[in-house]
């Protein structure tokens, strides 16, 4: 059974940093293309960053870093220089598969 559990979200001031984690099970994580997505209130869910063919949305380039630890079957998103417009629920996903987990809320506000 596929499981994805996001964690690490919270409230942070503008300019701050957070690291999101996504622990996975139920599939071969080491060969899976993985990505981080986010959905802000009233907006469509968007791809933020992905591994396999490394991709970053223009809005996060130079500030966010996606990485993985295959031994721990865990995906990470290091987020620096956070802005209020980064406020959203962040989700990890195995790219090409329909499963979505609960997500983790990131709020950037002073």
Short mmCIF file of C-alpha atoms in Angstrom, two decimals:
data_model
loop_
_atom_site.label_atom_id
_atom_site.label_comp_id
_atom_site.label_asym_id
_atom_site.label_seq_id
_atom_site.Cartn_x
_atom_site.Cartn_y
_atom_site.Cartn_z
CA UNK A 1 0.00 0.00 0.00
CA UNK A 2 1.45 3.33 -1.08
CA UNK A 3 1.92 5.85 1.70
CA UNK A 4 3.27 9.38 1.57
CA UNK A 5 3.48 11.48 4.72
CA UNK A 6 4.53 15.12 4.50
CA UNK A 7 5.86 16.99 7.52
CA UNK A 8 7.86 20.05 8.47
CA UNK A 9 5.43 22.80 7.62
CA UNK A 10 4.59 25.66 9.93
CA UNK A 11 4.50 29.40 10.39
CA UNK A 12 7.63 31.30 9.43
CA UNK A 13 8.47 34.95 8.95
CA UNK A 14 9.37 36.33 5.53
CA UNK A 15 13.01 35.57 4.80
CA UNK A 16 12.95 32.48 6.95
CA UNK A 17 13.59 28.84 6.12
CA UNK A 18 11.83 25.52 6.43
CA UNK A 19 12.65 21.98 5.44
CA UNK A 20 9.82 19.73 4.38
CA UNK A 21 10.08 15.95 4.53
CA UNK A 22 8.06 13.27 2.79
CA UNK A 23 8.41 9.77 4.12
CA UNK A 24 7.25 7.06 1.76
CA UNK A 25 6.50 3.36 1.68
CA UNK A 26 4.81 0.80 -0.51
CA UNK A 27 6.85 1.34 -3.66
CA UNK A 28 10.44 1.38 -4.86
CA UNK A 29 11.34 4.94 -3.86
CA UNK A 30 14.88 4.73 -5.23
CA UNK A 31 13.69 4.51 -8.83
CA UNK A 32 10.62 6.71 -8.50
CA UNK A 33 10.36 10.15 -10.04
CA UNK A 34 9.23 12.40 -7.19
CA UNK A 35 8.03 15.95 -6.91
CA UNK A 36 6.79 18.63 -4.56
CA UNK A 37 3.60 20.49 -5.38
CA UNK A 38 1.74 23.27 -3.64
CA UNK A 39 -1.73 24.72 -3.61
CA UNK A 40 -2.48 28.18 -2.34
CA UNK A 41 -6.01 29.25 -1.39
CA UNK A 42 -8.08 29.87 -4.50
CA UNK A 43 -5.33 28.70 -6.83
CA UNK A 44 -4.59 25.58 -8.80
CA UNK A 45 -2.13 23.02 -7.52
CA UNK A 46 1.26 23.60 -9.13
CA UNK A 47 4.51 21.69 -9.46
CA UNK A 48 7.23 23.36 -7.40
CA UNK A 49 10.18 21.03 -7.91
CA UNK A 50 10.86 17.53 -9.13
CA UNK A 51 13.61 14.96 -9.33
CA UNK A 52 14.37 12.59 -12.17
CA UNK A 53 14.72 15.43 -14.62
CA UNK A 54 15.44 18.13 -12.06
CA UNK A 55 12.93 20.94 -12.34
CA UNK A 56 12.15 24.06 -10.36
CA UNK A 57 9.33 26.48 -10.93
CA UNK A 58 10.63 29.93 -11.85
CA UNK A 59 9.09 31.35 -8.69
CA UNK A 60 11.32 29.20 -6.44
CA UNK A 61 14.55 28.90 -8.42
CA UNK A 62 17.55 29.77 -6.30
CA UNK A 63 15.54 29.55 -3.07
CA UNK A 64 14.26 25.96 -2.90
CA UNK A 65 16.25 22.73 -3.15
CA UNK A 66 14.73 19.31 -3.67
CA UNK A 67 16.66 16.23 -2.55
CA UNK A 68 16.16 12.61 -1.62
CA UNK A 69 17.57 9.98 0.72
CA UNK A 70 16.95 6.64 -0.92
CA UNK A 71 18.11 4.73 2.17
CA UNK A 72 15.33 6.40 4.15
CA UNK A 73 12.80 6.49 1.29
CA UNK A 74 12.39 10.18 2.05
CA UNK A 75 12.04 13.25 -0.12
CA UNK A 76 13.02 16.71 1.10
CA UNK A 77 12.37 20.31 0.14
CA UNK A 78 14.69 22.90 1.62
CA UNK A 79 13.01 26.30 1.39
CA UNK A 80 15.01 29.46 1.99
CA UNK A 81 14.22 33.17 1.68
CA UNK A 82 10.55 32.41 2.06
CA UNK A 83 8.01 34.94 0.82
CA UNK A 84 4.34 35.44 1.73
CA UNK A 85 3.42 34.15 -1.74
CA UNK A 86 4.96 30.80 -0.80
CA UNK A 87 2.07 30.27 1.61
CA UNK A 88 0.30 27.07 0.56
CA UNK A 89 -0.31 23.44 1.38
CA UNK A 90 2.68 21.48 0.12
CA UNK A 91 2.34 17.94 -1.18
CA UNK A 92 4.82 15.34 -2.31
CA UNK A 93 3.85 12.98 -5.06
CA UNK A 94 5.19 10.12 -7.08
CA UNK A 95 5.06 11.67 -10.53
CA UNK A 96 2.72 9.92 -12.91
CA UNK A 97 0.60 8.43 -10.16
CA UNK A 98 -2.70 9.76 -8.90
CA UNK A 99 -2.11 9.33 -5.16
CA UNK A 100 -2.08 12.51 -3.06
CA UNK A 101 -1.49 12.59 0.68
CA UNK A 102 -2.68 15.15 3.23
CA UNK A 103 0.01 17.75 2.65
CA UNK A 104 1.67 20.09 5.10
CA UNK A 105 0.72 23.73 5.58
CA UNK A 106 3.37 26.40 5.09
CA UNK A 107 2.44 29.92 6.15
CA UNK A 108 4.82 32.81 5.57
CA UNK A 109 3.72 35.85 7.52
CA UNK A 110 5.05 38.48 9.86
#
